Amino acid sequence: MLNPRAACRQWWGLVLGVAGVSVGCGMGRPAAISPTEMPELEARLASSPDDGALLLRYGAALYAAGSCDSAVAVVGRGRAHRPADAVGPLVVGQCLE
């Protein structure tokens, strides 16, 4: 049985996935967010440190891994490039909760 915090984290992972947090998802089905993709996102951010979509996705993956302090910082950088993207406020709000 999942504890309430883990169940909430799974639910928010689904919400963030449905919100379209994927790089280049276009009109297709959005990809789910998982902490397992963090190394790939870090490598991509090394060559494109100002890519707002990558920053937001990386922040969401950090949140999914339970690293809210880092997630909020990364999402803040992503929001500077993509202020209208709903993922930033979702991650920050969930971390504040």
Short mmCIF file of N, CA, C and O in Angstrom, two decimals:
data_model
loop_
_atom_site.label_atom_id
_atom_site.label_comp_id
_atom_site.label_asym_id
_atom_site.label_seq_id
_atom_site.Cartn_x
_atom_site.Cartn_y
_atom_site.Cartn_z
N MET A 1 0.84 -1.17 0.00
CA MET A 1 0.00 0.00 0.00
C MET A 1 0.89 1.24 0.00
O MET A 1 1.87 1.31 0.71
N LEU A 2 0.54 2.22 -0.84
CA LEU A 2 1.30 3.46 -0.92
C LEU A 2 0.97 4.37 0.24
O LEU A 2 -0.17 4.45 0.69
N ASN A 3 1.99 5.07 0.72
CA ASN A 3 1.69 6.08 1.72
C ASN A 3 1.07 7.29 1.01
O ASN A 3 1.19 7.41 -0.21
N PRO A 4 0.39 8.17 1.71
CA PRO A 4 -0.31 9.27 1.06
C PRO A 4 0.60 10.17 0.24
O PRO A 4 0.24 10.63 -0.83
N ARG A 5 1.82 10.41 0.71
CA ARG A 5 2.75 11.27 -0.03
C ARG A 5 3.15 10.63 -1.37
O ARG A 5 3.20 11.29 -2.39
N ALA A 6 3.42 9.33 -1.35
CA ALA A 6 3.78 8.64 -2.59
C ALA A 6 2.61 8.62 -3.56
O ALA A 6 2.78 8.80 -4.76
N ALA A 7 1.41 8.42 -3.04
CA ALA A 7 0.23 8.42 -3.91
C ALA A 7 0.02 9.78 -4.53
O ALA A 7 -0.29 9.91 -5.72
N CYS A 8 0.24 10.83 -3.75
CA CYS A 8 0.11 12.20 -4.27
C CYS A 8 1.16 12.46 -5.34
O CYS A 8 0.87 13.06 -6.38
N ARG A 9 2.39 12.00 -5.11
CA ARG A 9 3.46 12.21 -6.09
C ARG A 9 3.12 11.49 -7.40
O ARG A 9 3.32 12.03 -8.48
N GLN A 10 2.57 10.28 -7.32
CA GLN A 10 2.17 9.57 -8.54
C GLN A 10 1.07 10.33 -9.25
O GLN A 10 1.08 10.45 -10.48
N TRP A 11 0.11 10.85 -8.50
CA TRP A 11 -0.99 11.60 -9.10
C TRP A 11 -0.47 12.83 -9.81
O TRP A 11 -0.86 13.11 -10.94
N TRP A 12 0.44 13.58 -9.17
CA TRP A 12 0.98 14.78 -9.81
C TRP A 12 1.84 14.42 -11.01
O TRP A 12 1.90 15.17 -11.99
N GLY A 13 2.52 13.29 -10.98
CA GLY A 13 3.26 12.86 -12.16
C GLY A 13 2.33 12.66 -13.34
O GLY A 13 2.63 13.05 -14.47
N LEU A 14 1.16 12.10 -13.07
CA LEU A 14 0.16 11.92 -14.12
C LEU A 14 -0.35 13.27 -14.60
O LEU A 14 -0.46 13.52 -15.80
N VAL A 15 -0.64 14.18 -13.66
CA VAL A 15 -1.13 15.51 -14.03
C VAL A 15 -0.10 16.24 -14.89
O VAL A 15 -0.44 16.83 -15.92
N LEU A 16 1.16 16.20 -14.48
CA LEU A 16 2.19 16.87 -15.26
C LEU A 16 2.35 16.23 -16.63
O LEU A 16 2.57 16.92 -17.61
N GLY A 17 2.22 14.91 -16.70
CA GLY A 17 2.30 14.24 -17.99
C GLY A 17 1.16 14.65 -18.90
O GLY A 17 1.34 14.92 -20.08
N VAL A 18 -0.04 14.73 -18.35
CA VAL A 18 -1.21 15.12 -19.14
C VAL A 18 -1.12 16.59 -19.54
O VAL A 18 -1.59 16.98 -20.59
N ALA A 19 -0.45 17.40 -18.71
CA ALA A 19 -0.32 18.82 -19.03
C ALA A 19 0.58 19.04 -20.24
O ALA A 19 0.67 20.14 -20.75
N GLY A 20 1.22 18.00 -20.71
CA GLY A 20 2.01 18.13 -21.93
C GLY A 20 3.47 18.42 -21.67
O GLY A 20 4.12 19.08 -22.46
N VAL A 21 3.99 17.94 -20.58
CA VAL A 21 5.38 18.17 -20.28
C VAL A 21 6.21 17.18 -21.07
O VAL A 21 6.55 16.12 -20.61
N SER A 22 6.47 17.53 -22.28
CA SER A 22 7.38 16.74 -23.06
C SER A 22 8.01 17.64 -24.09
O SER A 22 7.41 18.58 -24.55
N VAL A 23 9.23 17.37 -24.39
CA VAL A 23 9.96 18.20 -25.33
C VAL A 23 9.55 17.78 -26.73
O VAL A 23 9.72 16.63 -27.12
N GLY A 24 9.00 18.71 -27.46
CA GLY A 24 8.61 18.43 -28.83
C GLY A 24 7.45 17.48 -28.96
O GLY A 24 7.36 16.74 -29.93
N CYS A 25 6.52 17.49 -28.02
CA CYS A 25 5.42 16.53 -28.10
C CYS A 25 4.43 16.89 -29.19
O CYS A 25 3.68 16.04 -29.64
N GLY A 26 4.38 18.14 -29.61
CA GLY A 26 3.45 18.52 -30.66
C GLY A 26 2.04 18.15 -30.29
O GLY A 26 1.59 18.41 -29.20
N MET A 27 1.32 17.53 -31.18
CA MET A 27 -0.06 17.15 -30.92
C MET A 27 -0.17 15.71 -30.45
O MET A 27 -1.24 15.23 -30.18
N GLY A 28 0.96 15.01 -30.34
CA GLY A 28 0.92 13.62 -29.91
C GLY A 28 0.72 13.49 -28.41
O GLY A 28 0.62 14.46 -27.69
N ARG A 29 0.65 12.27 -27.97
CA ARG A 29 0.46 11.99 -26.54
C ARG A 29 1.72 12.41 -25.78
O ARG A 29 2.83 12.05 -26.15
N PRO A 30 1.56 13.15 -24.68
CA PRO A 30 2.73 13.59 -23.93
C PRO A 30 3.41 12.42 -23.23
O PRO A 30 2.75 11.46 -22.83
N ALA A 31 4.71 12.55 -23.07
CA ALA A 31 5.48 11.51 -22.39
C ALA A 31 5.37 11.70 -20.89
O ALA A 31 5.30 12.81 -20.39
N ALA A 32 5.35 10.61 -20.16
CA ALA A 32 5.33 10.67 -18.71
C ALA A 32 6.67 11.17 -18.20
O ALA A 32 7.70 11.03 -18.86
N ILE A 33 6.66 11.74 -17.01
CA ILE A 33 7.87 12.27 -16.41
C ILE A 33 8.39 11.26 -15.41
O ILE A 33 7.63 10.74 -14.59
N SER A 34 9.68 10.99 -15.46
CA SER A 34 10.28 10.02 -14.56
C SER A 34 11.67 10.49 -14.14
O SER A 34 12.40 11.05 -14.96
N PRO A 35 12.03 10.26 -12.90
CA PRO A 35 13.38 10.60 -12.47
C PRO A 35 14.46 9.84 -13.25
O PRO A 35 15.59 10.29 -13.31
N THR A 36 14.10 8.73 -13.86
CA THR A 36 15.09 7.95 -14.61
C THR A 36 15.61 8.68 -15.83
O THR A 36 16.68 8.35 -16.34
N GLU A 37 14.89 9.70 -16.31
CA GLU A 37 15.37 10.43 -17.47
C GLU A 37 16.26 11.61 -17.11
O GLU A 37 16.73 12.34 -17.99
N MET A 38 16.54 11.80 -15.82
CA MET A 38 17.36 12.93 -15.39
C MET A 38 18.75 12.96 -16.02
O MET A 38 19.18 14.02 -16.47
N PRO A 39 19.47 11.84 -16.11
CA PRO A 39 20.80 11.90 -16.74
C PRO A 39 20.73 12.37 -18.20
O PRO A 39 21.57 13.17 -18.64
N GLU A 40 19.73 11.91 -18.94
CA GLU A 40 19.58 12.35 -20.33
C GLU A 40 19.27 13.84 -20.39
O GLU A 40 19.83 14.56 -21.21
N LEU A 41 18.37 14.30 -19.53
CA LEU A 41 18.03 15.72 -19.51
C LEU A 41 19.23 16.58 -19.13
O LEU A 41 19.46 17.64 -19.72
N GLU A 42 20.02 16.12 -18.16
CA GLU A 42 21.23 16.84 -17.77
C GLU A 42 22.19 16.96 -18.94
O GLU A 42 22.79 18.01 -19.15
N ALA A 43 22.36 15.88 -19.69
CA ALA A 43 23.25 15.91 -20.85
C ALA A 43 22.75 16.87 -21.91
O ALA A 43 23.52 17.64 -22.49
N ARG A 44 21.45 16.87 -22.15
CA ARG A 44 20.88 17.78 -23.14
C ARG A 44 20.98 19.22 -22.68
O ARG A 44 21.22 20.12 -23.48
N LEU A 45 20.79 19.46 -21.37
CA LEU A 45 20.90 20.82 -20.85
C LEU A 45 22.34 21.33 -20.88
O LEU A 45 22.56 22.54 -20.95
N ALA A 46 23.30 20.43 -20.84
CA ALA A 46 24.70 20.85 -20.92
C ALA A 46 24.98 21.55 -22.25
O ALA A 46 25.76 22.50 -22.31
N SER A 47 24.32 21.10 -23.32
CA SER A 47 24.52 21.73 -24.62
C SER A 47 23.48 22.81 -24.93
O SER A 47 23.69 23.61 -25.83
N SER A 48 22.38 22.83 -24.20
CA SER A 48 21.32 23.84 -24.40
C SER A 48 20.82 24.33 -23.04
O SER A 48 19.68 24.07 -22.66
N PRO A 49 21.66 25.07 -22.31
CA PRO A 49 21.29 25.45 -20.94
C PRO A 49 20.12 26.42 -20.83
O PRO A 49 19.56 26.57 -19.75
N ASP A 50 19.74 27.06 -21.92
CA ASP A 50 18.64 28.02 -21.88
C ASP A 50 17.37 27.50 -22.54
O ASP A 50 16.48 28.29 -22.86
N ASP A 51 17.27 26.20 -22.74
CA ASP A 51 16.08 25.62 -23.35
C ASP A 51 14.99 25.52 -22.28
O ASP A 51 15.05 24.68 -21.38
N GLY A 52 14.01 26.40 -22.36
CA GLY A 52 12.96 26.47 -21.35
C GLY A 52 12.19 25.19 -21.19
O GLY A 52 11.88 24.76 -20.07
N ALA A 53 11.86 24.53 -22.29
CA ALA A 53 11.11 23.27 -22.23
C ALA A 53 11.91 22.18 -21.51
O ALA A 53 11.37 21.44 -20.70
N LEU A 54 13.21 22.11 -21.81
CA LEU A 54 14.06 21.12 -21.14
C LEU A 54 14.19 21.43 -19.64
O LEU A 54 14.14 20.52 -18.81
N LEU A 55 14.34 22.71 -19.32
CA LEU A 55 14.44 23.09 -17.91
C LEU A 55 13.18 22.72 -17.14
O LEU A 55 13.25 22.20 -16.03
N LEU A 56 12.02 22.97 -17.74
CA LEU A 56 10.77 22.64 -17.06
C LEU A 56 10.62 21.13 -16.89
O LEU A 56 10.19 20.65 -15.85
N ARG A 57 10.99 20.39 -17.92
CA ARG A 57 10.89 18.93 -17.82
C ARG A 57 11.86 18.39 -16.77
O ARG A 57 11.53 17.51 -15.99
N TYR A 58 13.06 18.95 -16.75
CA TYR A 58 14.05 18.53 -15.76
C TYR A 58 13.56 18.87 -14.34
O TYR A 58 13.68 18.07 -13.43
N GLY A 59 12.97 20.06 -14.19
CA GLY A 59 12.41 20.43 -12.89
C GLY A 59 11.31 19.49 -12.46
O GLY A 59 11.22 19.11 -11.29
N ALA A 60 10.46 19.09 -13.39
CA ALA A 60 9.39 18.14 -13.07
C ALA A 60 9.97 16.78 -12.69
O ALA A 60 9.46 16.11 -11.78
N ALA A 61 11.04 16.36 -13.35
CA ALA A 61 11.69 15.09 -13.00
C ALA A 61 12.33 15.19 -11.62
O ALA A 61 12.27 14.22 -10.84
N LEU A 62 12.91 16.34 -11.29
CA LEU A 62 13.47 16.53 -9.96
C LEU A 62 12.37 16.44 -8.90
O LEU A 62 12.54 15.83 -7.85
N TYR A 63 11.23 17.05 -9.19
CA TYR A 63 10.09 16.95 -8.27
C TYR A 63 9.69 15.49 -8.10
O TYR A 63 9.47 15.02 -6.98
N ALA A 64 9.59 14.75 -9.19
CA ALA A 64 9.19 13.35 -9.13
C ALA A 64 10.18 12.53 -8.31
O ALA A 64 9.82 11.52 -7.71
N ALA A 65 11.45 13.00 -8.27
CA ALA A 65 12.47 12.30 -7.48
C ALA A 65 12.48 12.75 -6.03
O ALA A 65 13.25 12.24 -5.22
N GLY A 66 11.63 13.73 -5.69
CA GLY A 66 11.55 14.19 -4.31
C GLY A 66 12.52 15.30 -3.96
O GLY A 66 12.77 15.57 -2.79
N SER A 67 13.08 15.98 -4.96
CA SER A 67 14.04 17.06 -4.73
C SER A 67 13.41 18.42 -5.01
O SER A 67 13.70 19.07 -6.01
N CYS A 68 12.51 18.81 -4.12
CA CYS A 68 11.74 20.04 -4.36
C CYS A 68 12.60 21.30 -4.41
O CYS A 68 12.34 22.18 -5.22
N ASP A 69 13.61 21.42 -3.55
CA ASP A 69 14.43 22.63 -3.57
C ASP A 69 15.08 22.81 -4.94
O ASP A 69 15.05 23.90 -5.52
N SER A 70 15.66 21.75 -5.46
CA SER A 70 16.29 21.81 -6.78
C SER A 70 15.25 22.01 -7.87
O SER A 70 15.48 22.77 -8.82
N ALA A 71 14.10 21.35 -7.74
CA ALA A 71 13.05 21.45 -8.74
C ALA A 71 12.57 22.90 -8.87
O ALA A 71 12.42 23.42 -9.98
N VAL A 72 12.34 23.56 -7.74
CA VAL A 72 11.87 24.95 -7.77
C VAL A 72 12.90 25.86 -8.43
O VAL A 72 12.56 26.74 -9.22
N ALA A 73 14.18 25.67 -8.13
CA ALA A 73 15.23 26.49 -8.73
C ALA A 73 15.30 26.29 -10.25
O ALA A 73 15.36 27.26 -11.01
N VAL A 74 15.26 25.04 -10.69
CA VAL A 74 15.34 24.75 -12.13
C VAL A 74 14.10 25.25 -12.85
O VAL A 74 14.18 25.85 -13.93
N VAL A 75 12.94 25.04 -12.26
CA VAL A 75 11.69 25.49 -12.86
C VAL A 75 11.68 27.03 -12.96
O VAL A 75 11.17 27.59 -13.93
N GLY A 76 12.26 27.69 -11.97
CA GLY A 76 12.36 29.15 -12.04
C GLY A 76 13.13 29.62 -13.25
O GLY A 76 12.74 30.57 -13.94
N ARG A 77 14.21 28.93 -13.57
CA ARG A 77 14.98 29.25 -14.78
C ARG A 77 14.17 28.96 -16.02
O ARG A 77 14.19 29.72 -16.99
N GLY A 78 13.43 27.84 -16.00
CA GLY A 78 12.60 27.48 -17.16
C GLY A 78 11.48 28.47 -17.38
O GLY A 78 11.15 28.82 -18.52
N ARG A 79 10.88 28.95 -16.29
CA ARG A 79 9.77 29.91 -16.41
C ARG A 79 10.24 31.24 -16.99
O ARG A 79 9.46 31.95 -17.62
N ALA A 80 11.51 31.58 -16.80
CA ALA A 80 12.04 32.81 -17.39
C ALA A 80 12.00 32.73 -18.92
O ALA A 80 11.84 33.75 -19.59
N HIS A 81 12.12 31.53 -19.46
CA HIS A 81 12.10 31.34 -20.91
C HIS A 81 10.71 30.99 -21.44
O HIS A 81 10.42 31.23 -22.61
N ARG A 82 9.88 30.39 -20.59
CA ARG A 82 8.53 29.96 -21.00
C ARG A 82 7.52 30.34 -19.92
O ARG A 82 6.97 29.47 -19.24
N PRO A 83 7.26 31.63 -19.77
CA PRO A 83 6.39 32.09 -18.67
C PRO A 83 4.95 31.61 -18.78
O PRO A 83 4.25 31.53 -17.77
N ALA A 84 4.47 31.30 -19.97
CA ALA A 84 3.08 30.87 -20.13
C ALA A 84 2.89 29.37 -19.95
O ALA A 84 1.75 28.90 -19.92
N ASP A 85 3.95 28.62 -19.79
CA ASP A 85 3.86 27.17 -19.63
C ASP A 85 3.34 26.84 -18.24
O ASP A 85 3.86 27.32 -17.23
N ALA A 86 2.32 26.03 -18.16
CA ALA A 86 1.67 25.70 -16.89
C ALA A 86 2.50 24.78 -16.01
O ALA A 86 2.24 24.66 -14.81
N VAL A 87 3.51 24.14 -16.55
CA VAL A 87 4.28 23.18 -15.77
C VAL A 87 5.01 23.86 -14.61
O VAL A 87 5.06 23.34 -13.50
N GLY A 88 5.56 25.04 -14.86
CA GLY A 88 6.28 25.75 -13.81
C GLY A 88 5.44 25.96 -12.56
O GLY A 88 5.82 25.54 -11.47
N PRO A 89 4.27 26.62 -12.70
CA PRO A 89 3.44 26.81 -11.51
C PRO A 89 2.96 25.50 -10.88
O PRO A 89 2.82 25.41 -9.66
N LEU A 90 2.73 24.46 -11.68
CA LEU A 90 2.32 23.18 -11.13
C LEU A 90 3.39 22.59 -10.22
O LEU A 90 3.11 22.12 -9.11
N VAL A 91 4.62 22.61 -10.69
CA VAL A 91 5.71 22.05 -9.91
C VAL A 91 5.93 22.87 -8.64
O VAL A 91 6.03 22.32 -7.54
N VAL A 92 5.99 24.19 -8.79
CA VAL A 92 6.22 25.05 -7.62
C VAL A 92 5.10 24.88 -6.61
O VAL A 92 5.34 24.73 -5.40
N GLY A 93 3.87 24.89 -7.07
CA GLY A 93 2.73 24.73 -6.17
C GLY A 93 2.76 23.42 -5.43
O GLY A 93 2.50 23.36 -4.23
N GLN A 94 3.08 22.35 -6.13
CA GLN A 94 3.13 21.05 -5.48
C GLN A 94 4.27 20.99 -4.47
O GLN A 94 4.12 20.40 -3.40
N CYS A 95 5.38 21.60 -4.79
CA CYS A 95 6.49 21.61 -3.83
C CYS A 95 6.14 22.43 -2.59
O CYS A 95 6.54 22.07 -1.48
N LEU A 96 5.43 23.52 -2.77
CA LEU A 96 5.03 24.32 -1.62
C LEU A 96 4.02 23.60 -0.74
O LEU A 96 3.96 23.82 0.47
N GLU A 97 3.22 22.75 -1.36
CA GLU A 97 2.25 21.99 -0.59
C GLU A 97 2.94 21.00 0.29
O GLU A 97 2.72 20.73 1.39
#
